[in-house]
JSON list of C-alpha atoms in Angstrom, two decimals:
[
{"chain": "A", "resi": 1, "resn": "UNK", "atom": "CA", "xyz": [-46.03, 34.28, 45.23]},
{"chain": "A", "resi": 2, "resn": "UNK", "atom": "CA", "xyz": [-42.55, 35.64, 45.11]},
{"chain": "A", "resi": 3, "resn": "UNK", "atom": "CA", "xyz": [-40.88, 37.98, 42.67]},
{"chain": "A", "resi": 4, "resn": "UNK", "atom": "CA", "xyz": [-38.68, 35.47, 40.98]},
{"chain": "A", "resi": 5, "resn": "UNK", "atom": "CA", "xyz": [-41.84, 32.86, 40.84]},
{"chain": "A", "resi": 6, "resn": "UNK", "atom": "CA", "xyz": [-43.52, 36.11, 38.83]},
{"chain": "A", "resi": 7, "resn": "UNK", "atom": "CA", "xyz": [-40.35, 36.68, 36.69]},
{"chain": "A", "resi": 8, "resn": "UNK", "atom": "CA", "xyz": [-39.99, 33.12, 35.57]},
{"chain": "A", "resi": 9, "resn": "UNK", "atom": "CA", "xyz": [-43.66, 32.83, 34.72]},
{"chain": "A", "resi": 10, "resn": "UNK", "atom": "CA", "xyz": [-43.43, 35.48, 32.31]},
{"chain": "A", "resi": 11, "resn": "UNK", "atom": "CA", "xyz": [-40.27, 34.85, 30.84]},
{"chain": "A", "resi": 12, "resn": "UNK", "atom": "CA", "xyz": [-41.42, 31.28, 30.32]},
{"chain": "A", "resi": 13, "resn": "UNK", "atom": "CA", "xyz": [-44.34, 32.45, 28.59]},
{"chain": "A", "resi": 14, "resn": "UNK", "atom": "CA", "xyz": [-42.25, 34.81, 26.75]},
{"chain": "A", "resi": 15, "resn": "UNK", "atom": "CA", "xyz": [-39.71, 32.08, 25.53]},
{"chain": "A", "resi": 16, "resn": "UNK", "atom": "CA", "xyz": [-43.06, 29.84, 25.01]},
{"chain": "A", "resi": 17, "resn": "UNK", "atom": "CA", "xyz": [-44.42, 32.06, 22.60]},
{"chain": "A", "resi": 18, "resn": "UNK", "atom": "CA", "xyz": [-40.83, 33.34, 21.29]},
{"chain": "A", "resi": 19, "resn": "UNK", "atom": "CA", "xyz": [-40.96, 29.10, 20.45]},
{"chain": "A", "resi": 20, "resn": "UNK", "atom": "CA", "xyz": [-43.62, 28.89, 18.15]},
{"chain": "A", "resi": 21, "resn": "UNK", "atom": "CA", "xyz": [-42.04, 27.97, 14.53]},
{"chain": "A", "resi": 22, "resn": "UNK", "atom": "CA", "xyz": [-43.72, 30.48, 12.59]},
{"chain": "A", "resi": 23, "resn": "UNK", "atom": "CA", "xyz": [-45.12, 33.09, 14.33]},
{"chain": "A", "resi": 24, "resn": "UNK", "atom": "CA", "xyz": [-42.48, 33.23, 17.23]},
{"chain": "A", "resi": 25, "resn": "UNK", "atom": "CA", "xyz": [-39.91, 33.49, 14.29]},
{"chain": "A", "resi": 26, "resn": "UNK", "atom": "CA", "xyz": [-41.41, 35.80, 12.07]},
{"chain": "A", "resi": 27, "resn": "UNK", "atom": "CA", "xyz": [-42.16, 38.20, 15.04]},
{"chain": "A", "resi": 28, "resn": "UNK", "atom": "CA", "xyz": [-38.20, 38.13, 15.85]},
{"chain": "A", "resi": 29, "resn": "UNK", "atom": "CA", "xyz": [-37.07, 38.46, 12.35]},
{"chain": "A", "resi": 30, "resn": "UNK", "atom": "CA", "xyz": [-39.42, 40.98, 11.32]},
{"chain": "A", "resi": 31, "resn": "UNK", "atom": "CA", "xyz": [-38.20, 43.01, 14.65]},
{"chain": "A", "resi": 32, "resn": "UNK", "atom": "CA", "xyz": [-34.94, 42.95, 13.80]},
{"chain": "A", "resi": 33, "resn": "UNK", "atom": "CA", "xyz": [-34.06, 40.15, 16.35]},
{"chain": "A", "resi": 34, "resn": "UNK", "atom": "CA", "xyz": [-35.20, 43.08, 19.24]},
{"chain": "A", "resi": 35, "resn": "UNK", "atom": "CA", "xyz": [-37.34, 40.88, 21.31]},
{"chain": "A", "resi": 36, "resn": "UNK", "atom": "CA", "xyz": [-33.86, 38.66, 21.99]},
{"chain": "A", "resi": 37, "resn": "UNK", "atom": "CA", "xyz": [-32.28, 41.76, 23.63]},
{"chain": "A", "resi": 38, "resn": "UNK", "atom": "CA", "xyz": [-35.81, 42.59, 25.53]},
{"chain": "A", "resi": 39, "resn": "UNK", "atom": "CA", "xyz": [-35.68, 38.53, 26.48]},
{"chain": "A", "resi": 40, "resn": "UNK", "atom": "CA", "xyz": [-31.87, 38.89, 27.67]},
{"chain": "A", "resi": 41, "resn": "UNK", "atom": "CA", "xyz": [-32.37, 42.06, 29.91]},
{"chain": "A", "resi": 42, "resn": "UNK", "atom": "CA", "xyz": [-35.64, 40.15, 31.80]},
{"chain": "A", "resi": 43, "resn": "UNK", "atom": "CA", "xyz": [-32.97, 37.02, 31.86]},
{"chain": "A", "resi": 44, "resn": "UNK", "atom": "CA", "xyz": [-31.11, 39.04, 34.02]},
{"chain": "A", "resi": 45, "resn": "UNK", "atom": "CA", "xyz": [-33.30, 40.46, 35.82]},
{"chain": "A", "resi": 46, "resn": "UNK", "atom": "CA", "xyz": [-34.88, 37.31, 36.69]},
{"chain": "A", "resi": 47, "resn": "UNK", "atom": "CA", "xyz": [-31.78, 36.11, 37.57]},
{"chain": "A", "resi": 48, "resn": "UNK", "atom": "CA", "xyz": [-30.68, 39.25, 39.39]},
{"chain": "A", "resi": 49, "resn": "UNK", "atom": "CA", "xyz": [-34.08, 38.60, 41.53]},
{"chain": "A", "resi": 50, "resn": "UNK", "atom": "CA", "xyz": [-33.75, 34.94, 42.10]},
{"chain": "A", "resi": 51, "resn": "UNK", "atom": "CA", "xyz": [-29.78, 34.99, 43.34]},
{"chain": "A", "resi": 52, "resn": "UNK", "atom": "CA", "xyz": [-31.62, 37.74, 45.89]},
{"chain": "A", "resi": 53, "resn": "UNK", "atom": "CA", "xyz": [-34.32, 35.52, 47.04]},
{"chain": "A", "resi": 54, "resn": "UNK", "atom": "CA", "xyz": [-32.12, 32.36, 47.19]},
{"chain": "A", "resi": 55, "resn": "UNK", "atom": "CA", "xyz": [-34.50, 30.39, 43.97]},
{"chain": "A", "resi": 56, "resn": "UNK", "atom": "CA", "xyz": [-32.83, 28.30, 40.88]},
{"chain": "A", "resi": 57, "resn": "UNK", "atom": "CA", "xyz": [-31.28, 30.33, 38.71]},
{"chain": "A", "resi": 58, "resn": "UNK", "atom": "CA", "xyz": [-30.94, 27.42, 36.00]},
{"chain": "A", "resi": 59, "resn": "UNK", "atom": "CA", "xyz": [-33.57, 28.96, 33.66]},
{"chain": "A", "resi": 60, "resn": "UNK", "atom": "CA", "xyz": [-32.59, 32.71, 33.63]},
{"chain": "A", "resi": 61, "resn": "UNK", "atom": "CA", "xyz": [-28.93, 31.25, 32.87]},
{"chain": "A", "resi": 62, "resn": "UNK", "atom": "CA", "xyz": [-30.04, 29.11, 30.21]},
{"chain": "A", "resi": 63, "resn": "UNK", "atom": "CA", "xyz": [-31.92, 31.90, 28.92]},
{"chain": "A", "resi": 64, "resn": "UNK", "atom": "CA", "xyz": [-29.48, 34.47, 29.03]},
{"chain": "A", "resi": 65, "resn": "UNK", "atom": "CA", "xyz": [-27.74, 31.80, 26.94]},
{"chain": "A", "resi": 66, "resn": "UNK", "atom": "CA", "xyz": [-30.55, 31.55, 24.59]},
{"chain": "A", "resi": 67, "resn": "UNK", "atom": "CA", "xyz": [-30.62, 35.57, 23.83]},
{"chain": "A", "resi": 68, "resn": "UNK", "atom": "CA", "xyz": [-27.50, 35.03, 22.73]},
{"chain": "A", "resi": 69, "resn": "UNK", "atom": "CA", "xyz": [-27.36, 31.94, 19.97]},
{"chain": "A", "resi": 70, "resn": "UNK", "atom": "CA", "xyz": [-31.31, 32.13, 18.90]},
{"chain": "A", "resi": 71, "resn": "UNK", "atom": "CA", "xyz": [-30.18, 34.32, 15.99]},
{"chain": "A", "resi": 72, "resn": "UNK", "atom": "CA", "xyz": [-29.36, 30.56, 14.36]},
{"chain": "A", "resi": 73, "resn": "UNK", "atom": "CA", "xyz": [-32.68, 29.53, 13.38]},
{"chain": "A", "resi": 74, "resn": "UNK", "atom": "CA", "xyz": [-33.02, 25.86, 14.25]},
{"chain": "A", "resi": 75, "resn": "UNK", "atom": "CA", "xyz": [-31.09, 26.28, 17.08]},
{"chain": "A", "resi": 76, "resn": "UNK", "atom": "CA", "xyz": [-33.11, 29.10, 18.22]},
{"chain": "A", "resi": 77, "resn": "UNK", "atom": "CA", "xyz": [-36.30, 27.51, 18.68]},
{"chain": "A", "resi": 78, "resn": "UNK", "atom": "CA", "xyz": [-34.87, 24.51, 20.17]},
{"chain": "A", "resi": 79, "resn": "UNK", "atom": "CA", "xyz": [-33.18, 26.74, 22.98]},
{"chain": "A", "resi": 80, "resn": "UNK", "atom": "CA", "xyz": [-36.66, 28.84, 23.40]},
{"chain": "A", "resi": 81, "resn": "UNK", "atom": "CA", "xyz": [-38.17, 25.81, 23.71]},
{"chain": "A", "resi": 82, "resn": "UNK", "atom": "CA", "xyz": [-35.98, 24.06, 26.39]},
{"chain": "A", "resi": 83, "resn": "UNK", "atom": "CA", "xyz": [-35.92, 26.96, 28.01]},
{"chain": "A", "resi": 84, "resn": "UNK", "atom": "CA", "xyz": [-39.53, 28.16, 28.32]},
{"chain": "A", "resi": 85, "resn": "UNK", "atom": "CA", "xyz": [-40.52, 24.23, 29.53]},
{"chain": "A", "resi": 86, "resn": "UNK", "atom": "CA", "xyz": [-37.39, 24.89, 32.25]},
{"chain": "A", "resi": 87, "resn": "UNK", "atom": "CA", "xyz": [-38.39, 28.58, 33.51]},
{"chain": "A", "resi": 88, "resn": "UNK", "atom": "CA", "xyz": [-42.49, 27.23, 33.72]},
{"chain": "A", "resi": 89, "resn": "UNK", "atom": "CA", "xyz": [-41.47, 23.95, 35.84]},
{"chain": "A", "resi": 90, "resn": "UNK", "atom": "CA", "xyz": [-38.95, 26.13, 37.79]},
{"chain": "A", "resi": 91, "resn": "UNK", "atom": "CA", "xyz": [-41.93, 28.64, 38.81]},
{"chain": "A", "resi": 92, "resn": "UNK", "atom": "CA", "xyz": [-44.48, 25.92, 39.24]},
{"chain": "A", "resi": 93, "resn": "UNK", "atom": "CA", "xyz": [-42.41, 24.42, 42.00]},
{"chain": "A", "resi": 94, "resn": "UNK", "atom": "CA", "xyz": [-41.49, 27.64, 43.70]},
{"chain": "A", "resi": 95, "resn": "UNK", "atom": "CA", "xyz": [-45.07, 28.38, 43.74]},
{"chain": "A", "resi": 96, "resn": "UNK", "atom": "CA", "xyz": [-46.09, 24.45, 45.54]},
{"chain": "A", "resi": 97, "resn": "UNK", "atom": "CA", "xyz": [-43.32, 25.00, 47.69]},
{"chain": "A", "resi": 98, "resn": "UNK", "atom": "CA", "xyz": [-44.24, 28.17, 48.77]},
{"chain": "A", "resi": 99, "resn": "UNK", "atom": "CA", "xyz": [-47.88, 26.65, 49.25]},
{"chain": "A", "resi": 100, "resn": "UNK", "atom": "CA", "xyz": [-46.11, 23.78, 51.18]},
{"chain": "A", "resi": 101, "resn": "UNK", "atom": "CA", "xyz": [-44.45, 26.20, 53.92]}
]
């Protein structure tokens, strides 16, 4: 497994759990809206780590993206949301094609 497969599975967990209408929510909000900054420095990361290896760097854009507008509530989750189901398909593919080879 490569680094970027790694990054995206955590940060799709992350954004997974970041998704969850309640507790997601009331974990950011009662943080201060911290774990958005946290969530945009892995973005990059992940991102930094997949333009290196060559790998999709859809889902660290789109979650850079979401770092940035998830302080709107409904919009928020919606973005975690497409973005966690985009980072976990992302990884899962690197990971059968990596199999494949």
């Amino acid at each position: 497994m490569n680094r970027s497969s790694i990054m995206k599975w955590i940060t799709g967990g992350l954004e997974a759990f970041w998704a969850l209408p309640i507790i997601g929510g009331s974990l950011i909000i009662s943080m201060n809206w911290s774990p958005l900054v946290v969530m945009l420095i892995l973005h990059i990361i992940t991102l930094i780590i997949s333009v290196n290896e060559g790998k999709n760097k859809h889902g660290s854009i789109l979650g850079i993206i979401t770092s940035c507008v998830a302080i709107i509530p409904g919009l928020g989750w919606t973005m975690h949301t497409i973005t966690a189901v985009l980072l976990l398909i992302d990884a899962y593919r690197s990971e059968k094609a990596i199999e494949i080879s």
